[in-house]
PDB file of C-alpha atoms and ligand atoms in Angstrom:
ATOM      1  CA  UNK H   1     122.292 117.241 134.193  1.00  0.00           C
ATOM      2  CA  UNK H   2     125.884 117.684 134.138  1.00  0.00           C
ATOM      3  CA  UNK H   3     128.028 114.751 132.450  1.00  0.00           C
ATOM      4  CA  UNK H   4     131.036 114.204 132.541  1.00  0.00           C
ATOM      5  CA  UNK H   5     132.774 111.686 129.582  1.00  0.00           C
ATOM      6  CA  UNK H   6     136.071 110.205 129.153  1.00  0.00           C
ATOM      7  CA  UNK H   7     136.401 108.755 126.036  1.00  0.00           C
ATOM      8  CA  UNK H   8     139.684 108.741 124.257  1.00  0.00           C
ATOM      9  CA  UNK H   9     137.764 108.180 120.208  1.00  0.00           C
ATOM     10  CA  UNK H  10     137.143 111.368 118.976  1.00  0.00           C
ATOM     11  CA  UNK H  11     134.804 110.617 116.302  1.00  0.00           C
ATOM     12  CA  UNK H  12     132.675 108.782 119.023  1.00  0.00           C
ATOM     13  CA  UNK H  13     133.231 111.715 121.549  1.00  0.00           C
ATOM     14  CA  UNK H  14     132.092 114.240 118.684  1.00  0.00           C
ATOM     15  CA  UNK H  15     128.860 111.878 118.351  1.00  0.00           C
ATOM     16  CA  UNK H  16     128.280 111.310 122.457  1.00  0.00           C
ATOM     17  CA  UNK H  17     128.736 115.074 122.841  1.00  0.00           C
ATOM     18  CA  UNK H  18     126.490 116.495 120.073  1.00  0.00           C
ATOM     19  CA  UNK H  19     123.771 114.046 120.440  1.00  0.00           C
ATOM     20  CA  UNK H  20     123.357 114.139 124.063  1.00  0.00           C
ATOM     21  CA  UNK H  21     123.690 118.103 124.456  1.00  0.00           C
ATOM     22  CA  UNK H  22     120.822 118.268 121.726  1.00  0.00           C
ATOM     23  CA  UNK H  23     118.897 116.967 124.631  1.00  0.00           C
ATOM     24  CA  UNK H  24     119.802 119.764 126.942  1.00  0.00           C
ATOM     25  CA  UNK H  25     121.868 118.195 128.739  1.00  0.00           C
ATOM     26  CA  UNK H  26     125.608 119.747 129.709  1.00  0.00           C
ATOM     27  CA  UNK H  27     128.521 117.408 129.311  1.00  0.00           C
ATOM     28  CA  UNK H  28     131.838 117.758 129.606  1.00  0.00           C
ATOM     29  CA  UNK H  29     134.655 115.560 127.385  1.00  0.00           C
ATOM     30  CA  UNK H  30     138.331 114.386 128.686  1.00  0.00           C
ATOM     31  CA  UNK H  31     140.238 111.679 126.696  1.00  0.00           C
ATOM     32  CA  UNK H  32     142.510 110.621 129.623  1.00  0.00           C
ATOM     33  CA  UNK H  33     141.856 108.616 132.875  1.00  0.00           C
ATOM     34  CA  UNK H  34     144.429 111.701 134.412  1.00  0.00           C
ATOM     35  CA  UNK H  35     142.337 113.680 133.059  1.00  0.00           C
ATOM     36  CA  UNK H  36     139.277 112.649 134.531  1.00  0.00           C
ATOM     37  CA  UNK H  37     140.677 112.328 137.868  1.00  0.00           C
ATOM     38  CA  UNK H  38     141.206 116.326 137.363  1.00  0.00           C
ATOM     39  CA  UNK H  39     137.812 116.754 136.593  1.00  0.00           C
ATOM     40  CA  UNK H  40     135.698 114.814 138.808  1.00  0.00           C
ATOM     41  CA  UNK H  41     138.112 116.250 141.866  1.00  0.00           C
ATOM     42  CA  UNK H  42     137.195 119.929 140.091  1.00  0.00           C
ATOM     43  CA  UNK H  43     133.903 119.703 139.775  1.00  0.00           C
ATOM     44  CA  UNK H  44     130.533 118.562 140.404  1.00  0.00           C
ATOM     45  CA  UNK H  45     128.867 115.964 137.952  1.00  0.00           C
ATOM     46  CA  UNK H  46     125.714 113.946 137.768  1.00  0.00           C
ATOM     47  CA  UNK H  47     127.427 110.771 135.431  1.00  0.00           C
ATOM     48  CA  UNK H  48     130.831 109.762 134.222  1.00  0.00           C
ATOM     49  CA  UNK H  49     130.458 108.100 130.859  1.00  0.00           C
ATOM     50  CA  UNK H  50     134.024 105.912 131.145  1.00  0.00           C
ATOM     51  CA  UNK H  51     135.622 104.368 128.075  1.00  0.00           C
ATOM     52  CA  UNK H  52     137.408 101.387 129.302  1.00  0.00           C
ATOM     53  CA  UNK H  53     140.192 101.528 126.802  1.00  0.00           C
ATOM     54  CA  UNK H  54     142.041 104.528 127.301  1.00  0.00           C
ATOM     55  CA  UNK H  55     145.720 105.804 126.487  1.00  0.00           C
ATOM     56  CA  UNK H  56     147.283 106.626 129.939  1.00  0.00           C
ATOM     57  CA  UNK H  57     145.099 103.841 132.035  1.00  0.00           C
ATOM     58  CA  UNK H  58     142.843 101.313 132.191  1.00  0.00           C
ATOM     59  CA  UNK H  59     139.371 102.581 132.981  1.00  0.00           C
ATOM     60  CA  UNK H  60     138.855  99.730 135.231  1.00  0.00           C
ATOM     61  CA  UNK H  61     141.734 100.834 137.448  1.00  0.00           C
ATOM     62  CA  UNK H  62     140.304 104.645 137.040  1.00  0.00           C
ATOM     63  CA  UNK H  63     137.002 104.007 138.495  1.00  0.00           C
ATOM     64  CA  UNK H  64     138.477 101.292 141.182  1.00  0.00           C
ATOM     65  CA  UNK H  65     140.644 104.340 142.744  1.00  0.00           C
ATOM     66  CA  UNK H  66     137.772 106.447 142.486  1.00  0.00           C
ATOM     67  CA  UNK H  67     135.720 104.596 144.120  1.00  0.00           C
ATOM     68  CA  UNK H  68     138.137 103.768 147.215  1.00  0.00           C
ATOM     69  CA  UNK H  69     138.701 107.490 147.165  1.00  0.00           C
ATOM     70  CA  UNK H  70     134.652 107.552 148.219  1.00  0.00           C
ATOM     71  CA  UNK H  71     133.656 108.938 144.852  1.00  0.00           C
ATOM     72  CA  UNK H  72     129.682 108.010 144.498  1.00  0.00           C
ATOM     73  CA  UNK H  73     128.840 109.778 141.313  1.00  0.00           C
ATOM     74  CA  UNK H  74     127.159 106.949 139.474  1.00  0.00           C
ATOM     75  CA  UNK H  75     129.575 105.634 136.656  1.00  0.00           C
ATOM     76  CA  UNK H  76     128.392 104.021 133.413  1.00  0.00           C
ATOM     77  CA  UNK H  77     131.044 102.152 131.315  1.00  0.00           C
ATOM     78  CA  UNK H  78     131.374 102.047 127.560  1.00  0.00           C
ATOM     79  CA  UNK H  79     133.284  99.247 125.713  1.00  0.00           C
ATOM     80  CA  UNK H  80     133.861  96.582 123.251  1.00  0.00           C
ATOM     81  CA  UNK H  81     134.910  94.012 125.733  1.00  0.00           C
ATOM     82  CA  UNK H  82     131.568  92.107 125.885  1.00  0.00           C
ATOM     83  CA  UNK H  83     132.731  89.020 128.012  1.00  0.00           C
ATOM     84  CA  UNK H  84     130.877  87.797 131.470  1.00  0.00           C
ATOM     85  CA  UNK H  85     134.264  88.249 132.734  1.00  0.00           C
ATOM     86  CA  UNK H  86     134.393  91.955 131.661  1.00  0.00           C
ATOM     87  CA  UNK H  87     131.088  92.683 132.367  1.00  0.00           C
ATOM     88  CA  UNK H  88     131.376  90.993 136.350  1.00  0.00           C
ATOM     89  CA  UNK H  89     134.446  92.979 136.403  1.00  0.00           C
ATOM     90  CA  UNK H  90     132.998  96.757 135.755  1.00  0.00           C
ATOM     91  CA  UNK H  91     130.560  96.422 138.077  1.00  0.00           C
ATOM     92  CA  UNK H  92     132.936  94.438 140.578  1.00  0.00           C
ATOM     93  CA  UNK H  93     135.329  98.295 139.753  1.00  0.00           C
ATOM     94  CA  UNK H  94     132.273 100.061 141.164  1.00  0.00           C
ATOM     95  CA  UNK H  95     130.470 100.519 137.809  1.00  0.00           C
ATOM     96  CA  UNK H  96     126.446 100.968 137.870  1.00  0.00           C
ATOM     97  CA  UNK H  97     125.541 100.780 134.430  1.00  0.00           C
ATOM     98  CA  UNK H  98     127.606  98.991 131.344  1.00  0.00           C
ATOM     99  CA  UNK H  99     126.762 100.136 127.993  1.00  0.00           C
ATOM    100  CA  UNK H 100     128.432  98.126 124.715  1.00  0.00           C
ATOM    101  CA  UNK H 101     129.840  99.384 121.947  1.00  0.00           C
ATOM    102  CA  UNK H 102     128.659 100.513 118.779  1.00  0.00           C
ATOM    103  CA  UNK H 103     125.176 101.399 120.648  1.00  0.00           C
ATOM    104  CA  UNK H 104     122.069 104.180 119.777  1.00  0.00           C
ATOM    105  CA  UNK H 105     122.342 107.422 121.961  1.00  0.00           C
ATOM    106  CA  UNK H 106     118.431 107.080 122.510  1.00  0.00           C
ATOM    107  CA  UNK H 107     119.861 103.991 124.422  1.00  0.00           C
ATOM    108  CA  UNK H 108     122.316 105.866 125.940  1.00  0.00           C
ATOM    109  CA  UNK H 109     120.525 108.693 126.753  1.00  0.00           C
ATOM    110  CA  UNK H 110     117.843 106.107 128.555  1.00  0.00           C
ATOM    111  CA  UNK H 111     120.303 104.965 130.289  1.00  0.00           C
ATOM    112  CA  UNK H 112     121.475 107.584 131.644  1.00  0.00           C
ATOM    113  CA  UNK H 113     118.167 109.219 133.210  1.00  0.00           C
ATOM    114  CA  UNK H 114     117.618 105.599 134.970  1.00  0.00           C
ATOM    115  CA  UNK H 115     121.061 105.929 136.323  1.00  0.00           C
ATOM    116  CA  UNK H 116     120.367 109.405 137.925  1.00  0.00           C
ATOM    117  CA  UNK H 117     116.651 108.573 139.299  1.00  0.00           C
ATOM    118  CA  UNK H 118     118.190 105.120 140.848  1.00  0.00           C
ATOM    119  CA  UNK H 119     120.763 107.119 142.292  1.00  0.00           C
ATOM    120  CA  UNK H 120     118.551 109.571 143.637  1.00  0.00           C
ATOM    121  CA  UNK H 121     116.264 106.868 144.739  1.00  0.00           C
ATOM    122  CA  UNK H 122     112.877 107.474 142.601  1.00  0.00           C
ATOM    123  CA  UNK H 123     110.980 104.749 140.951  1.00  0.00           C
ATOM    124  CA  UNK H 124     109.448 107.371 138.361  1.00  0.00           C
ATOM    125  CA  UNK H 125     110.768 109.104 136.103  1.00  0.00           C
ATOM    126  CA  UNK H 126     108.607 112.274 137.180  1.00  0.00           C
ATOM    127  CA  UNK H 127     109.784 114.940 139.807  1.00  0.00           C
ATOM    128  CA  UNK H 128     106.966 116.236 141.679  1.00  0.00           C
ATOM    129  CA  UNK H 129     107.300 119.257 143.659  1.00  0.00           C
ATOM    130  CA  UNK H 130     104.402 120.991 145.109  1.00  0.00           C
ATOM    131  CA  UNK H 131     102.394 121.922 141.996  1.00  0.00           C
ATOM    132  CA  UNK H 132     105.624 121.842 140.070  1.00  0.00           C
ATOM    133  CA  UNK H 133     107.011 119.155 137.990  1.00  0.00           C
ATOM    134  CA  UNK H 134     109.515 118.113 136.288  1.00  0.00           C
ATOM    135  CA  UNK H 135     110.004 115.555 133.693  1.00  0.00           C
ATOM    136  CA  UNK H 136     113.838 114.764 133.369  1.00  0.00           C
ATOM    137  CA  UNK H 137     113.830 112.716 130.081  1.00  0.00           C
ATOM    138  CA  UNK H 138     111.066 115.041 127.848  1.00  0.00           C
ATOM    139  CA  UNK H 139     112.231 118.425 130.263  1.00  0.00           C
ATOM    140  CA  UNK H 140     108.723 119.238 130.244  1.00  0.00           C
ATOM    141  CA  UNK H 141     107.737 121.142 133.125  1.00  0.00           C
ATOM    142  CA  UNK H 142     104.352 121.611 134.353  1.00  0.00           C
ATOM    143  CA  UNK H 143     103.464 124.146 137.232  1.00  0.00           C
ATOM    144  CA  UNK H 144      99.922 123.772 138.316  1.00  0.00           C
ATOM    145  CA  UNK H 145      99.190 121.355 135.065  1.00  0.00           C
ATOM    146  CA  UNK H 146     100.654 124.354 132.499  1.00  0.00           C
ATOM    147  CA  UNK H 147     103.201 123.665 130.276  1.00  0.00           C
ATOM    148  CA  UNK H 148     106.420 126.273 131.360  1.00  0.00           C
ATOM    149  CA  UNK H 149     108.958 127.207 128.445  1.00  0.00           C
ATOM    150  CA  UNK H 150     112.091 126.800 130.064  1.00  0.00           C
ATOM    151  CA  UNK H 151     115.406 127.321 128.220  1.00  0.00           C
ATOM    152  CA  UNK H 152     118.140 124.995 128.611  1.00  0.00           C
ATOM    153  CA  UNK H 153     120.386 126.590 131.155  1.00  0.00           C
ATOM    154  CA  UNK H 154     116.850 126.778 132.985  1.00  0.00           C
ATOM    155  CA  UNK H 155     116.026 123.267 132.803  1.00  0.00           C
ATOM    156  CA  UNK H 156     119.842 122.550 133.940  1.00  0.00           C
ATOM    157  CA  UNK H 157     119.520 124.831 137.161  1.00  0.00           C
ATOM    158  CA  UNK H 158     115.740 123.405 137.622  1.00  0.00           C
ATOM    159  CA  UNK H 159     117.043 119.779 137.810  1.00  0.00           C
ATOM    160  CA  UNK H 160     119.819 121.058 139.501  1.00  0.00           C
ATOM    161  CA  UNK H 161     118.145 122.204 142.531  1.00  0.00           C
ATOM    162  CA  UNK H 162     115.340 119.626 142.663  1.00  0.00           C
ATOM    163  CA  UNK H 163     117.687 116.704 142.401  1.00  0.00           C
ATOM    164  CA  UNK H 164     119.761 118.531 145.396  1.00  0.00           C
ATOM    165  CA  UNK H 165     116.241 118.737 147.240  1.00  0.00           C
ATOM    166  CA  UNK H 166     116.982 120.210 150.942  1.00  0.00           C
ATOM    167  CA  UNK H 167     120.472 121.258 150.435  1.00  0.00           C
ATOM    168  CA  UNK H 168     122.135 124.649 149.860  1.00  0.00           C
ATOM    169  CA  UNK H 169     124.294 124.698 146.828  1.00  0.00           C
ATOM    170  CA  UNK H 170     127.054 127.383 146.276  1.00  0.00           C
ATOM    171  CA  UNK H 171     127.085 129.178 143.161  1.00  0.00           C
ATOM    172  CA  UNK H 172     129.724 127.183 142.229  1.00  0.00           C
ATOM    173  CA  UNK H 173     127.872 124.139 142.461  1.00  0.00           C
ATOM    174  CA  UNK H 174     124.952 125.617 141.048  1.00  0.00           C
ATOM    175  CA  UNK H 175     127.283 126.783 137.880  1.00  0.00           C
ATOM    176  CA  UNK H 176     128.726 123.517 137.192  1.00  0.00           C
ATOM    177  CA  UNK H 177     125.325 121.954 136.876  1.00  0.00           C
ATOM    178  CA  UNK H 178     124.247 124.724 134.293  1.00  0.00           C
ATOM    179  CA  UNK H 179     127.876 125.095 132.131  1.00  0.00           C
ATOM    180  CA  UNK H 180     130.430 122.906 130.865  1.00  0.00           C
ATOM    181  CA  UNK H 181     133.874 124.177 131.221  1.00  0.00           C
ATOM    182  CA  UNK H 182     134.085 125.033 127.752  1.00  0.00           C
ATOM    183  CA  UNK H 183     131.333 127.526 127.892  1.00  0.00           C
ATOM    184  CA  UNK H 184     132.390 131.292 128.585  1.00  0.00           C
ATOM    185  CA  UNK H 185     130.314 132.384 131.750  1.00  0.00           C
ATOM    186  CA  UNK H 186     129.470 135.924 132.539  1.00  0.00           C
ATOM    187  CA  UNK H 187     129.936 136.734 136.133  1.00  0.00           C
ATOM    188  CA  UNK H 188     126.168 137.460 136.632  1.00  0.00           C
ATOM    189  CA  UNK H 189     124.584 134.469 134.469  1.00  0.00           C
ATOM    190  CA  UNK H 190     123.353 132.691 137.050  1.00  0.00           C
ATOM    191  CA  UNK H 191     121.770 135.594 138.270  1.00  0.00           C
ATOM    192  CA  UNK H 192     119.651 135.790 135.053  1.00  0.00           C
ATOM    193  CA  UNK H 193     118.730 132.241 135.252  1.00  0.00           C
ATOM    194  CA  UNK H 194     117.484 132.407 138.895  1.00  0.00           C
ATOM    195  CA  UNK H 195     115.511 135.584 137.792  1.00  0.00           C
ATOM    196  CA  UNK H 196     114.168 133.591 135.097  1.00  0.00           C
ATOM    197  CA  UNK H 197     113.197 130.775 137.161  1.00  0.00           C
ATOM    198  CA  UNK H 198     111.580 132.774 139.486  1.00  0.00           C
ATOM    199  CA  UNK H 199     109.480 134.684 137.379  1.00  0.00           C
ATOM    200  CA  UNK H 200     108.168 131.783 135.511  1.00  0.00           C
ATOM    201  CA  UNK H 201     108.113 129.252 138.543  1.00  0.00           C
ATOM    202  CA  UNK H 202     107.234 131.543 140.942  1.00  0.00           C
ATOM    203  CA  UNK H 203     109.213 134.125 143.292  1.00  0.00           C
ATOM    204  CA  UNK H 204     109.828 130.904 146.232  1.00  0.00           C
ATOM    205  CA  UNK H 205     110.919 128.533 143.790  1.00  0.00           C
ATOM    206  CA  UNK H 206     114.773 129.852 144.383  1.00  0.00           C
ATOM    207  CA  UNK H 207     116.079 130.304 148.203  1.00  0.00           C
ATOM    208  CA  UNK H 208     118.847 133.124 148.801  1.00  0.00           C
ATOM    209  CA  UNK H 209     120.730 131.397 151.710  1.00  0.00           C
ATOM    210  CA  UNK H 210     122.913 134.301 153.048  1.00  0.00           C
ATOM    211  CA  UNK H 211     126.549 133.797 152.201  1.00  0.00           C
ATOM    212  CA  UNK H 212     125.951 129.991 151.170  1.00  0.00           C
ATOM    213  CA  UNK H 213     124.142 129.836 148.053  1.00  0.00           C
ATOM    214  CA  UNK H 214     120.610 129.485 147.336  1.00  0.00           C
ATOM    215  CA  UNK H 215     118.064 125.920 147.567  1.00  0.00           C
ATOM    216  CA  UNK H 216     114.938 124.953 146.412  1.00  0.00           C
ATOM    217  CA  UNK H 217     111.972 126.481 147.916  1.00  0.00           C
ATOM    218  CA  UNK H 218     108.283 125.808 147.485  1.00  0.00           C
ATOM    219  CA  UNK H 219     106.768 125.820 144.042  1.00  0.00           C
ATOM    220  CA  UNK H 220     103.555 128.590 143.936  1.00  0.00           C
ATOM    221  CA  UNK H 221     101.961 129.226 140.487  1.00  0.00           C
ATOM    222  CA  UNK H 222     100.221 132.090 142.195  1.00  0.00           C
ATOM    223  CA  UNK H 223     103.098 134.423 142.508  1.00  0.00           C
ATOM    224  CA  UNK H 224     104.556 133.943 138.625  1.00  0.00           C
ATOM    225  CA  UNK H 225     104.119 136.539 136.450  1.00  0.00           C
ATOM    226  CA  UNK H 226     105.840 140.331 135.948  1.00  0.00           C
ATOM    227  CA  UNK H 227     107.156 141.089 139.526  1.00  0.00           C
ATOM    228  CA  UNK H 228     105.324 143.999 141.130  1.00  0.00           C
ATOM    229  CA  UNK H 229     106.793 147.522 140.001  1.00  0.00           C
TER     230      UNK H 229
HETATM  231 CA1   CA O 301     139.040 103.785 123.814  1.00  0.00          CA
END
């Protein structure tokens, strides 16, 4: 899951950032609503965490242009205003979730895997994919009812690709779900990963679409393993 958060507090950023990529996941941190603007027109994210108070805007009138621009990426706001009035008014701006300052990152984190699966319209938390699946909160991932060792930039292009069920993504795509922008990214890295996948998922599991990009295929615990010689 990549994240995107624009929070302007650096000692809470720091704290967001660390806690939540301890749990795998991949997020990226601005500290102006220009800034996210940038980043959200850049890239491809799962969640924007939005402080409300920020520097250069309002984070109200952020997410209100984003959202007349068509943006859908679900939005969860973070603040101290704790009124009816503020509260009617995020989600009036197009917010989906409303989180209030100080708060636990177990909460946050929770809140955040409810957000995607609403979004992506499941009522459980579980992905179920042939004999695969895929457990978005713990990361476990069964194939055939075995536990599969993934490593993190695994689990990231895993989700990746089963939350984009049916559709090709570019590499590009597929890169921004697996780094932040910070990360240094060798040119074949995503190669590895798919390898990876493959070979511990099963050769299907990753599509080649010619000249696109690649999409999930079907799950077969038969084929994992070394590949043939
Ligand atoms: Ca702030």
């Amino acid at each position: 899951m990549h994240i995107l958060l624009c929070e302007d507090d650096d000692l809470i950023a720091s704290g967001i950032v660390a806690g939540l990529n301890a749990q795998g996941l991949t997020v990226d941190h601005v500290a102006t609503a220009a800034a996210a603007r940038a980043m959200v027109l850049a890239a491809q994210f799962d969640v924007l965490i939005l402080d409300l108070g920020l520097p250069d805007e309002d984070g109200l009138t952020l997410l209100r242009q984003l959202r007349q621009n068509g943006l859908e990426l679900p939005v969860l706001i973070l603040t101290a205003r704790d009124t009816v009035t503020d509260r009617v008014a995020g989600l009036q701006a197009g917010a989906d979730d409303y989180l209030l300052k100080p708060f636990d990152l177990r909460e946050l984190s929770a809140r955040l895997h409810t957000l995607i699966r609403r979004v992506a319209g499941r009522s459980v938390n579980l992905i179920e994919h042939g004999c695969l699946t895929y457990d978005p909160s713990s990361r476990e991932t069964l194939l055939a009812g075995q536990p599969v060792d993934l490593s993190r930039r695994e689990q990231a292009l895993l989700h990746a690709l089963l939350h984009n069920h049916g559709r090709v993504l570019s590499n590009e795509q597929l890169k921004d779900s697996v780094y932040g922008f910070g990360d240094e990214v060798e040119s074949n890295a995503l190669n590895v990963h798919i390898h990876h996948l493959r070979r511990k998922l099963g050769h299907t599991i990753v599509e080649t679409v010619r000249g696109l990009g690649y999409r999930l295929g079907p799950a077969d615990a038969k084929s994992t393993g070394p590949e043939a010689p």
